[in-house]
Short mmCIF file of N, CA, C and O in Angstrom, two decimals:
data_model
loop_
_atom_site.label_atom_id
_atom_site.label_comp_id
_atom_site.label_asym_id
_atom_site.label_seq_id
_atom_site.Cartn_x
_atom_site.Cartn_y
_atom_site.Cartn_z
N MET A 184 67.84 34.15 53.66
CA MET A 184 67.67 34.99 52.44
C MET A 184 66.50 34.33 51.66
O MET A 184 66.50 33.20 51.27
N LYS A 185 65.44 35.24 51.27
CA LYS A 185 64.34 34.78 50.52
C LYS A 185 64.57 35.02 49.11
O LYS A 185 64.82 36.16 48.76
N LEU A 186 64.35 34.02 48.28
CA LEU A 186 64.57 34.17 46.83
C LEU A 186 63.41 34.81 46.03
O LEU A 186 63.56 35.30 45.02
N GLY A 187 62.26 34.57 46.55
CA GLY A 187 61.08 35.02 45.88
C GLY A 187 60.52 33.98 45.03
O GLY A 187 61.00 32.86 44.93
N TRP A 188 59.48 34.35 44.25
CA TRP A 188 58.77 33.43 43.46
C TRP A 188 59.63 32.88 42.23
O TRP A 188 60.24 33.75 41.54
N GLN A 189 59.68 31.57 42.06
CA GLN A 189 60.45 31.03 41.02
C GLN A 189 59.48 30.23 40.11
O GLN A 189 59.04 29.14 40.41
N PRO A 190 59.06 30.87 38.95
CA PRO A 190 57.96 30.23 38.12
C PRO A 190 58.37 28.80 37.68
O PRO A 190 57.46 27.92 37.70
N ARG A 191 59.54 28.52 37.20
CA ARG A 191 59.89 27.20 36.72
C ARG A 191 59.73 26.17 37.85
O ARG A 191 59.18 25.05 37.69
N LYS A 192 60.13 26.48 39.01
CA LYS A 192 60.12 25.58 40.23
C LYS A 192 58.67 25.36 40.60
O LYS A 192 58.26 24.28 40.88
N TRP A 193 57.90 26.45 40.57
CA TRP A 193 56.50 26.30 40.85
C TRP A 193 55.74 25.39 39.95
O TRP A 193 55.02 24.49 40.34
N LEU A 194 56.02 25.49 38.68
CA LEU A 194 55.41 24.61 37.62
C LEU A 194 55.84 23.16 37.84
O LEU A 194 55.00 22.29 37.79
N GLU A 195 57.08 22.93 38.11
CA GLU A 195 57.59 21.61 38.25
C GLU A 195 56.95 20.96 39.50
O GLU A 195 56.49 19.80 39.39
N LYS A 196 56.77 21.65 40.55
CA LYS A 196 56.15 21.17 41.75
C LYS A 196 54.67 20.82 41.49
O LYS A 196 54.20 19.78 41.84
N LYS A 197 53.91 21.77 40.90
CA LYS A 197 52.53 21.58 40.55
C LYS A 197 52.33 20.32 39.68
O LYS A 197 51.41 19.55 39.83
N THR A 198 53.21 20.18 38.69
CA THR A 198 53.09 18.99 37.79
C THR A 198 53.39 17.68 38.52
O THR A 198 52.72 16.77 38.31
N LYS A 199 54.32 17.67 39.32
CA LYS A 199 54.84 16.37 40.08
C LYS A 199 53.78 16.02 41.01
O LYS A 199 53.67 14.84 41.38
N ARG A 200 52.94 16.91 41.55
CA ARG A 200 51.98 16.56 42.63
C ARG A 200 50.76 15.83 42.01
O ARG A 200 50.03 15.28 42.77
N GLY A 201 50.64 15.85 40.74
CA GLY A 201 49.52 15.09 40.12
C GLY A 201 48.18 15.86 40.22
O GLY A 201 48.20 16.98 40.58
N ILE A 202 47.08 15.18 39.94
CA ILE A 202 45.79 15.75 39.94
C ILE A 202 45.36 15.88 41.36
O ILE A 202 45.09 14.95 42.09
N ARG A 203 45.11 17.20 41.71
CA ARG A 203 44.73 17.45 43.10
C ARG A 203 43.43 18.20 43.08
O ARG A 203 43.00 18.86 44.07
N GLY A 204 42.66 18.18 41.98
CA GLY A 204 41.42 18.89 41.85
C GLY A 204 41.38 19.86 40.70
O GLY A 204 42.25 20.05 40.06
N TYR A 205 40.19 20.49 40.59
CA TYR A 205 39.87 21.38 39.53
C TYR A 205 39.95 22.79 40.07
O TYR A 205 39.59 23.00 41.25
N PRO A 206 40.27 23.77 39.27
CA PRO A 206 40.61 23.72 37.85
C PRO A 206 42.05 23.07 37.65
O PRO A 206 42.86 23.21 38.39
N ILE A 207 42.15 22.48 36.42
CA ILE A 207 43.38 21.86 36.00
C ILE A 207 43.99 22.67 34.91
O ILE A 207 43.23 23.08 33.95
N GLY A 208 45.26 23.04 34.97
CA GLY A 208 46.00 23.71 33.86
C GLY A 208 46.73 22.63 33.04
O GLY A 208 47.24 21.67 33.59
N THR A 209 46.60 22.66 31.71
CA THR A 209 47.30 21.80 30.89
C THR A 209 48.34 22.53 30.03
O THR A 209 48.06 23.64 29.65
N ILE A 210 49.44 21.83 29.86
CA ILE A 210 50.60 22.46 29.06
C ILE A 210 50.98 21.45 28.02
O ILE A 210 51.32 20.29 28.31
N ALA A 211 51.04 21.81 26.70
CA ALA A 211 51.47 20.94 25.66
C ALA A 211 52.42 21.79 24.72
O ALA A 211 52.06 22.94 24.37
N TYR A 212 53.58 21.18 24.49
CA TYR A 212 54.56 21.79 23.59
C TYR A 212 54.50 21.15 22.25
O TYR A 212 54.33 19.96 22.07
N TYR A 213 54.68 21.93 21.16
CA TYR A 213 54.65 21.51 19.79
C TYR A 213 55.94 22.16 19.08
O TYR A 213 56.41 23.23 19.37
N GLY A 214 56.41 21.38 17.98
CA GLY A 214 57.52 21.81 17.27
C GLY A 214 57.65 21.20 15.98
O GLY A 214 56.98 20.17 15.65
N PRO A 215 58.44 21.69 15.07
CA PRO A 215 58.71 21.10 13.77
C PRO A 215 59.30 19.71 13.78
O PRO A 215 59.29 19.04 12.83
N ASP A 216 59.97 19.44 14.90
CA ASP A 216 60.54 18.11 15.10
C ASP A 216 60.52 17.82 16.63
O ASP A 216 59.90 18.58 17.41
N ASN A 217 61.23 16.83 17.09
CA ASN A 217 61.28 16.41 18.43
C ASN A 217 62.36 17.11 19.32
O ASN A 217 62.55 16.78 20.41
N ARG A 218 63.03 18.08 18.73
CA ARG A 218 64.13 18.71 19.46
C ARG A 218 63.80 20.15 19.85
O ARG A 218 64.51 20.65 20.78
N ARG A 219 62.90 20.87 19.21
CA ARG A 219 62.66 22.28 19.52
C ARG A 219 61.21 22.62 19.56
O ARG A 219 60.46 22.34 18.60
N ALA A 220 60.78 23.17 20.65
CA ALA A 220 59.36 23.58 20.83
C ALA A 220 59.19 25.03 20.31
O ALA A 220 59.80 25.95 20.90
N THR A 221 58.32 25.25 19.34
CA THR A 221 58.17 26.55 18.79
C THR A 221 56.69 27.08 19.20
O THR A 221 56.36 28.15 18.83
N LYS A 222 55.89 26.23 19.80
CA LYS A 222 54.56 26.61 20.22
C LYS A 222 54.28 25.87 21.55
O LYS A 222 54.72 24.70 21.77
N VAL A 223 53.63 26.60 22.42
CA VAL A 223 53.06 26.01 23.65
C VAL A 223 51.65 26.46 23.77
O VAL A 223 51.27 27.56 23.57
N ALA A 224 50.79 25.46 24.11
CA ALA A 224 49.37 25.74 24.32
C ALA A 224 49.12 25.42 25.75
O ALA A 224 49.42 24.31 26.23
N VAL A 225 48.44 26.36 26.46
CA VAL A 225 48.15 26.18 27.89
C VAL A 225 46.69 26.40 28.03
O VAL A 225 46.10 27.47 27.58
N SER A 226 45.89 25.42 28.69
CA SER A 226 44.53 25.65 28.89
C SER A 226 44.05 25.48 30.30
O SER A 226 44.83 24.92 31.10
N ILE A 227 42.93 25.97 30.59
CA ILE A 227 42.28 25.86 31.89
C ILE A 227 41.11 24.97 31.81
O ILE A 227 40.12 25.39 31.06
N ILE A 228 41.06 23.91 32.48
CA ILE A 228 39.88 22.97 32.47
C ILE A 228 39.25 23.22 33.78
O ILE A 228 39.76 22.83 34.91
N PRO A 229 38.02 23.77 33.91
CA PRO A 229 37.44 24.12 35.06
C PRO A 229 36.78 22.98 35.97
O PRO A 229 36.74 23.10 37.15
N ALA A 230 36.34 21.97 35.23
CA ALA A 230 35.62 20.86 35.89
C ALA A 230 35.69 19.57 35.04
O ALA A 230 36.02 19.64 33.83
N PRO A 231 35.48 18.47 35.64
CA PRO A 231 35.48 17.15 34.84
C PRO A 231 34.54 17.31 33.61
O PRO A 231 33.40 17.87 33.69
N ASP A 232 34.93 16.76 32.51
CA ASP A 232 34.18 16.73 31.35
C ASP A 232 33.84 18.13 30.71
O ASP A 232 32.95 18.21 29.86
N ALA A 233 34.56 19.14 31.22
CA ALA A 233 34.22 20.49 30.73
C ALA A 233 35.15 20.84 29.58
O ALA A 233 36.32 20.35 29.50
N GLU A 234 34.76 21.69 28.74
CA GLU A 234 35.61 22.31 27.67
C GLU A 234 36.55 23.27 28.32
O GLU A 234 36.22 23.82 29.44
N PRO A 235 37.70 23.59 27.78
CA PRO A 235 38.60 24.59 28.37
C PRO A 235 37.88 25.87 28.48
O PRO A 235 37.20 26.38 27.62
N ALA A 236 38.10 26.56 29.62
CA ALA A 236 37.51 27.79 29.92
C ALA A 236 38.37 28.94 29.31
O ALA A 236 37.85 30.04 28.94
N ASP A 237 39.66 28.73 29.13
CA ASP A 237 40.52 29.64 28.64
C ASP A 237 41.71 28.85 27.94
O ASP A 237 42.06 27.80 28.39
N LEU A 238 42.23 29.41 26.86
CA LEU A 238 43.29 28.72 26.16
C LEU A 238 44.25 29.87 25.61
O LEU A 238 43.77 30.85 25.03
N ARG A 239 45.48 29.68 25.96
CA ARG A 239 46.55 30.67 25.45
C ARG A 239 47.65 29.95 24.78
O ARG A 239 47.98 28.81 25.10
N ARG A 240 48.20 30.59 23.77
CA ARG A 240 49.29 30.00 23.06
C ARG A 240 50.44 30.98 23.01
O ARG A 240 50.26 32.20 22.87
N TRP A 241 51.65 30.44 22.97
CA TRP A 241 52.87 31.25 22.82
C TRP A 241 53.65 30.63 21.63
O TRP A 241 53.60 29.43 21.41
N PHE A 242 54.25 31.44 20.81
CA PHE A 242 54.94 31.09 19.67
C PHE A 242 56.47 31.58 19.63
O PHE A 242 56.65 32.66 20.23
N ALA A 243 57.28 30.93 18.95
CA ALA A 243 58.67 31.39 18.84
C ALA A 243 59.15 30.98 17.40
O ALA A 243 58.99 29.86 16.96
N GLU A 244 59.88 31.87 16.72
CA GLU A 244 60.49 31.56 15.43
C GLU A 244 61.73 30.90 15.67
O GLU A 244 62.23 30.09 14.85
N THR A 245 62.56 31.34 16.70
CA THR A 245 63.82 30.72 16.98
C THR A 245 63.80 30.23 18.44
O THR A 245 63.04 30.66 19.22
N GLY A 246 64.78 29.45 18.80
CA GLY A 246 64.87 28.98 20.16
C GLY A 246 63.90 27.93 20.55
O GLY A 246 63.19 27.41 19.68
N ASP A 247 63.83 27.63 21.84
CA ASP A 247 63.00 26.51 22.35
C ASP A 247 62.19 27.08 23.52
O ASP A 247 62.73 27.54 24.49
N LEU A 248 60.88 27.11 23.41
CA LEU A 248 60.03 27.67 24.41
C LEU A 248 60.13 26.93 25.76
O LEU A 248 59.89 27.53 26.81
N ARG A 249 60.56 25.76 25.76
CA ARG A 249 60.71 24.99 27.00
C ARG A 249 61.78 25.57 27.85
O ARG A 249 61.84 25.41 29.10
N THR A 250 62.75 26.38 27.33
CA THR A 250 63.84 26.87 28.03
C THR A 250 63.79 28.40 28.08
O THR A 250 64.73 29.07 28.58
N ASP A 251 62.67 29.04 27.61
CA ASP A 251 62.58 30.45 27.59
C ASP A 251 61.91 30.90 28.96
O ASP A 251 60.78 30.72 29.21
N ASP A 252 62.81 31.51 29.77
CA ASP A 252 62.36 31.93 31.13
C ASP A 252 61.23 32.86 31.14
O ASP A 252 60.35 32.82 31.98
N ALA A 253 61.22 33.79 30.20
CA ALA A 253 60.08 34.73 30.08
C ALA A 253 58.77 34.06 29.84
O ALA A 253 57.77 34.40 30.47
N VAL A 254 58.75 33.15 28.86
CA VAL A 254 57.55 32.37 28.53
C VAL A 254 57.12 31.51 29.72
O VAL A 254 55.99 31.45 30.01
N ILE A 255 58.04 30.83 30.35
CA ILE A 255 57.74 30.05 31.56
C ILE A 255 57.08 30.88 32.58
O ILE A 255 56.17 30.49 33.27
N ALA A 256 57.55 32.13 32.85
CA ALA A 256 57.02 33.02 33.84
C ALA A 256 55.64 33.38 33.44
O ALA A 256 54.70 33.45 34.27
N GLU A 257 55.40 33.65 32.17
CA GLU A 257 54.04 33.98 31.67
C GLU A 257 53.08 32.88 31.82
O GLU A 257 51.89 33.10 32.27
N ILE A 258 53.50 31.67 31.50
CA ILE A 258 52.69 30.47 31.72
C ILE A 258 52.29 30.27 33.19
O ILE A 258 51.13 30.14 33.54
N ALA A 259 53.32 30.36 33.99
CA ALA A 259 53.01 30.18 35.54
C ALA A 259 52.05 31.28 36.06
O ALA A 259 51.16 30.98 36.81
N ALA A 260 52.28 32.48 35.53
CA ALA A 260 51.40 33.64 35.94
C ALA A 260 49.97 33.36 35.47
O ALA A 260 48.95 33.52 36.25
N PHE A 261 49.81 32.91 34.26
CA PHE A 261 48.45 32.58 33.69
C PHE A 261 47.79 31.50 34.55
O PHE A 261 46.60 31.63 34.87
N LEU A 262 48.49 30.44 34.86
CA LEU A 262 47.94 29.39 35.69
C LEU A 262 47.59 29.85 37.08
O LEU A 262 46.52 29.56 37.67
N ARG A 263 48.48 30.67 37.68
CA ARG A 263 48.12 31.20 39.07
C ARG A 263 46.97 32.16 39.06
O ARG A 263 46.16 32.04 39.97
N GLU A 264 46.84 32.99 37.99
CA GLU A 264 45.74 33.86 37.84
C GLU A 264 44.36 33.10 37.82
O GLU A 264 43.34 33.55 38.30
N ASN A 265 44.44 31.91 37.23
CA ASN A 265 43.31 31.02 37.24
C ASN A 265 43.08 30.09 38.38
O ASN A 265 42.23 29.22 38.37
N ASP A 266 44.00 30.26 39.37
CA ASP A 266 43.93 29.50 40.62
C ASP A 266 43.80 27.96 40.41
O ASP A 266 42.97 27.28 41.04
N VAL A 267 44.70 27.49 39.48
CA VAL A 267 44.67 26.07 39.25
C VAL A 267 45.08 25.23 40.48
O VAL A 267 45.93 25.66 41.24
N LYS A 268 44.41 24.09 40.63
CA LYS A 268 44.70 23.18 41.71
C LYS A 268 45.74 22.14 41.29
O LYS A 268 46.47 21.57 42.10
N SER A 269 45.78 21.89 39.91
CA SER A 269 46.57 20.98 39.42
C SER A 269 47.14 21.38 38.07
O SER A 269 46.53 22.20 37.38
N VAL A 270 48.38 20.77 37.61
CA VAL A 270 48.86 21.10 36.33
C VAL A 270 49.30 19.76 35.71
O VAL A 270 49.99 18.92 36.31
N ALA A 271 48.81 19.56 34.47
CA ALA A 271 49.19 18.37 33.71
C ALA A 271 50.00 18.79 32.53
O ALA A 271 49.52 19.70 31.75
N ALA A 272 51.18 18.31 32.34
CA ALA A 272 51.99 18.71 31.18
C ALA A 272 52.52 17.48 30.46
O ALA A 272 52.77 16.39 31.04
N MET A 273 52.53 17.60 29.09
CA MET A 273 53.06 16.50 28.31
C MET A 273 54.57 16.49 28.44
O MET A 273 55.21 17.49 28.53
N ASP A 274 55.09 15.23 28.43
CA ASP A 274 56.55 15.06 28.38
C ASP A 274 56.97 15.29 26.89
O ASP A 274 56.42 14.69 26.03
N GLY A 275 57.96 16.06 26.65
CA GLY A 275 58.49 16.27 25.29
C GLY A 275 57.60 17.12 24.46
O GLY A 275 56.73 17.86 24.91
N ILE A 276 57.70 16.91 23.15
CA ILE A 276 57.03 17.69 22.13
C ILE A 276 55.86 16.86 21.59
O ILE A 276 56.10 15.69 21.16
N PHE A 277 54.66 17.41 21.52
CA PHE A 277 53.52 16.69 21.19
C PHE A 277 53.04 17.00 19.76
O PHE A 277 51.88 17.27 19.45
N GLY A 278 53.94 16.92 18.78
CA GLY A 278 53.59 17.02 17.38
C GLY A 278 53.82 18.47 16.74
O GLY A 278 54.48 19.27 17.40
N CYS A 279 53.31 18.59 15.60
CA CYS A 279 53.55 19.78 14.75
C CYS A 279 52.84 20.99 15.38
O CYS A 279 51.72 20.85 15.90
N PRO A 280 53.43 22.20 15.28
CA PRO A 280 52.79 23.32 15.76
C PRO A 280 51.67 23.94 14.94
O PRO A 280 50.92 24.80 15.32
N HIS A 281 51.54 23.44 13.72
CA HIS A 281 50.50 23.88 12.84
C HIS A 281 49.24 23.15 13.08
O HIS A 281 49.24 22.04 13.49
N GLU A 282 48.08 23.83 12.79
CA GLU A 282 46.74 23.20 13.09
C GLU A 282 46.07 22.74 11.90
O GLU A 282 45.87 23.55 10.84
N GLU A 283 45.66 21.49 11.88
CA GLU A 283 44.93 20.93 10.78
C GLU A 283 43.64 21.63 10.59
O GLU A 283 42.88 21.97 11.57
N GLY A 284 43.28 21.96 9.43
CA GLY A 284 42.11 22.70 9.12
C GLY A 284 42.18 24.20 9.12
O GLY A 284 41.35 24.96 8.70
N ILE A 285 43.29 24.66 9.77
CA ILE A 285 43.60 26.10 9.85
C ILE A 285 44.83 26.38 9.02
O ILE A 285 44.83 27.29 8.11
N ASP A 286 45.94 25.73 9.31
CA ASP A 286 47.13 25.97 8.54
C ASP A 286 47.36 25.13 7.33
O ASP A 286 48.14 25.41 6.48
N TYR A 287 46.64 23.97 7.23
CA TYR A 287 46.69 23.08 6.13
C TYR A 287 45.40 22.29 6.13
O TYR A 287 44.63 22.17 7.16
N PRO A 288 45.03 21.71 4.95
CA PRO A 288 43.69 21.02 4.84
C PRO A 288 43.55 19.78 5.78
O PRO A 288 44.53 19.04 6.02
N VAL A 289 42.34 19.64 6.28
CA VAL A 289 42.00 18.37 7.10
C VAL A 289 42.34 17.14 6.35
O VAL A 289 42.07 17.01 5.18
N GLY A 290 42.90 16.17 7.05
CA GLY A 290 43.23 14.85 6.39
C GLY A 290 44.61 14.79 5.70
O GLY A 290 44.98 13.79 5.32
N GLU A 291 45.27 15.94 5.62
CA GLU A 291 46.48 16.02 4.94
C GLU A 291 47.65 16.15 5.90
O GLU A 291 47.41 16.61 7.04
N ALA A 292 48.85 15.87 5.56
CA ALA A 292 49.99 16.07 6.39
C ALA A 292 50.49 17.57 6.26
O ALA A 292 50.26 18.16 5.25
N CYS A 293 51.02 18.01 7.35
CA CYS A 293 51.50 19.37 7.39
C CYS A 293 52.62 19.51 6.33
O CYS A 293 53.61 18.80 6.33
N PRO A 294 52.59 20.47 5.41
CA PRO A 294 53.64 20.58 4.38
C PRO A 294 54.90 21.22 4.96
O PRO A 294 55.97 21.13 4.28
N ASP A 295 54.85 21.80 6.18
CA ASP A 295 56.04 22.50 6.77
C ASP A 295 56.77 21.57 7.73
O ASP A 295 57.90 21.92 8.11
N CYS A 296 56.20 20.52 8.22
CA CYS A 296 56.81 19.69 9.25
C CYS A 296 56.92 18.24 8.86
O CYS A 296 56.22 17.37 9.47
N SER A 297 57.77 17.98 7.95
CA SER A 297 57.94 16.57 7.44
C SER A 297 58.29 15.61 8.54
O SER A 297 57.99 14.39 8.38
N TYR A 298 58.98 16.01 9.54
CA TYR A 298 59.33 15.17 10.57
C TYR A 298 58.16 14.35 11.18
O TYR A 298 58.24 13.18 11.46
N TRP A 299 56.97 15.00 11.36
CA TRP A 299 55.89 14.39 11.96
C TRP A 299 54.98 13.63 11.02
O TRP A 299 54.11 12.88 11.48
N ASN A 300 55.25 13.67 9.72
CA ASN A 300 54.53 12.89 8.78
C ASN A 300 54.65 11.38 9.03
O ASN A 300 55.77 10.83 9.00
N GLY A 301 53.59 10.70 9.34
CA GLY A 301 53.54 9.28 9.65
C GLY A 301 54.02 8.98 11.03
O GLY A 301 54.24 7.75 11.31
N ARG A 302 54.18 9.90 11.80
CA ARG A 302 54.70 9.61 13.24
C ARG A 302 53.56 9.66 14.26
O ARG A 302 52.65 10.56 14.13
N ASN A 303 53.55 8.82 15.20
CA ASN A 303 52.67 8.87 16.38
C ASN A 303 53.07 10.07 17.28
O ASN A 303 54.20 10.04 17.75
N ARG A 304 52.16 11.05 17.47
CA ARG A 304 52.49 12.12 18.27
C ARG A 304 52.71 11.83 19.73
O ARG A 304 53.34 12.52 20.50
N PHE A 305 52.21 10.66 20.23
CA PHE A 305 52.41 10.31 21.64
C PHE A 305 53.77 9.61 21.88
O PHE A 305 54.41 9.85 22.85
N THR A 306 54.16 8.72 20.87
CA THR A 306 55.42 8.00 21.01
C THR A 306 56.57 8.55 20.20
O THR A 306 57.77 8.34 20.53
N GLY A 307 56.26 9.33 19.13
CA GLY A 307 57.25 9.93 18.23
C GLY A 307 57.81 8.92 17.28
O GLY A 307 58.68 9.19 16.47
N LYS A 308 57.21 7.63 17.27
CA LYS A 308 57.74 6.58 16.44
C LYS A 308 56.96 6.54 15.14
O LYS A 308 55.75 6.88 15.14
N LEU A 309 57.71 6.21 14.07
CA LEU A 309 57.07 6.08 12.74
C LEU A 309 56.03 4.89 12.86
O LEU A 309 56.32 3.88 13.39
N GLU A 310 54.88 5.16 12.24
CA GLU A 310 53.85 4.08 12.21
C GLU A 310 53.92 3.36 10.84
O GLU A 310 54.20 4.05 9.81
N ALA A 311 53.63 2.12 10.87
CA ALA A 311 53.54 1.33 9.58
C ALA A 311 52.21 1.73 8.80
O ALA A 311 51.18 1.99 9.38
N ASP A 312 52.41 1.82 7.48
CA ASP A 312 51.25 2.16 6.73
C ASP A 312 50.29 0.96 6.62
O ASP A 312 50.58 -0.14 6.56
#
């Protein structure tokens, strides 16, 4: 019995294989805290040292995009359409979903996501002042 294409499984395999060449698809999740992803940004990097050729974002008011099967299928389809050879994904949530300079002034903390104020987005730990 053939199950057909399984987007989540395809993404997991592509990510586990590591860098196998270009183009590379990148996936980063963002959220108001470290428990719920309300934004995912996916980009296509066509070559070493190149700027992203394409960038797409998905948003959610409720729920967690990491567990949304419809969004996972759209991400996988986007990456497949761009014939990515590799997929690099961040573990966990990579900071606030709001953009500095767009949603709030440059150099200031996001007024909507107090959890991330003073936290290192890579480790999630509070930094000493």
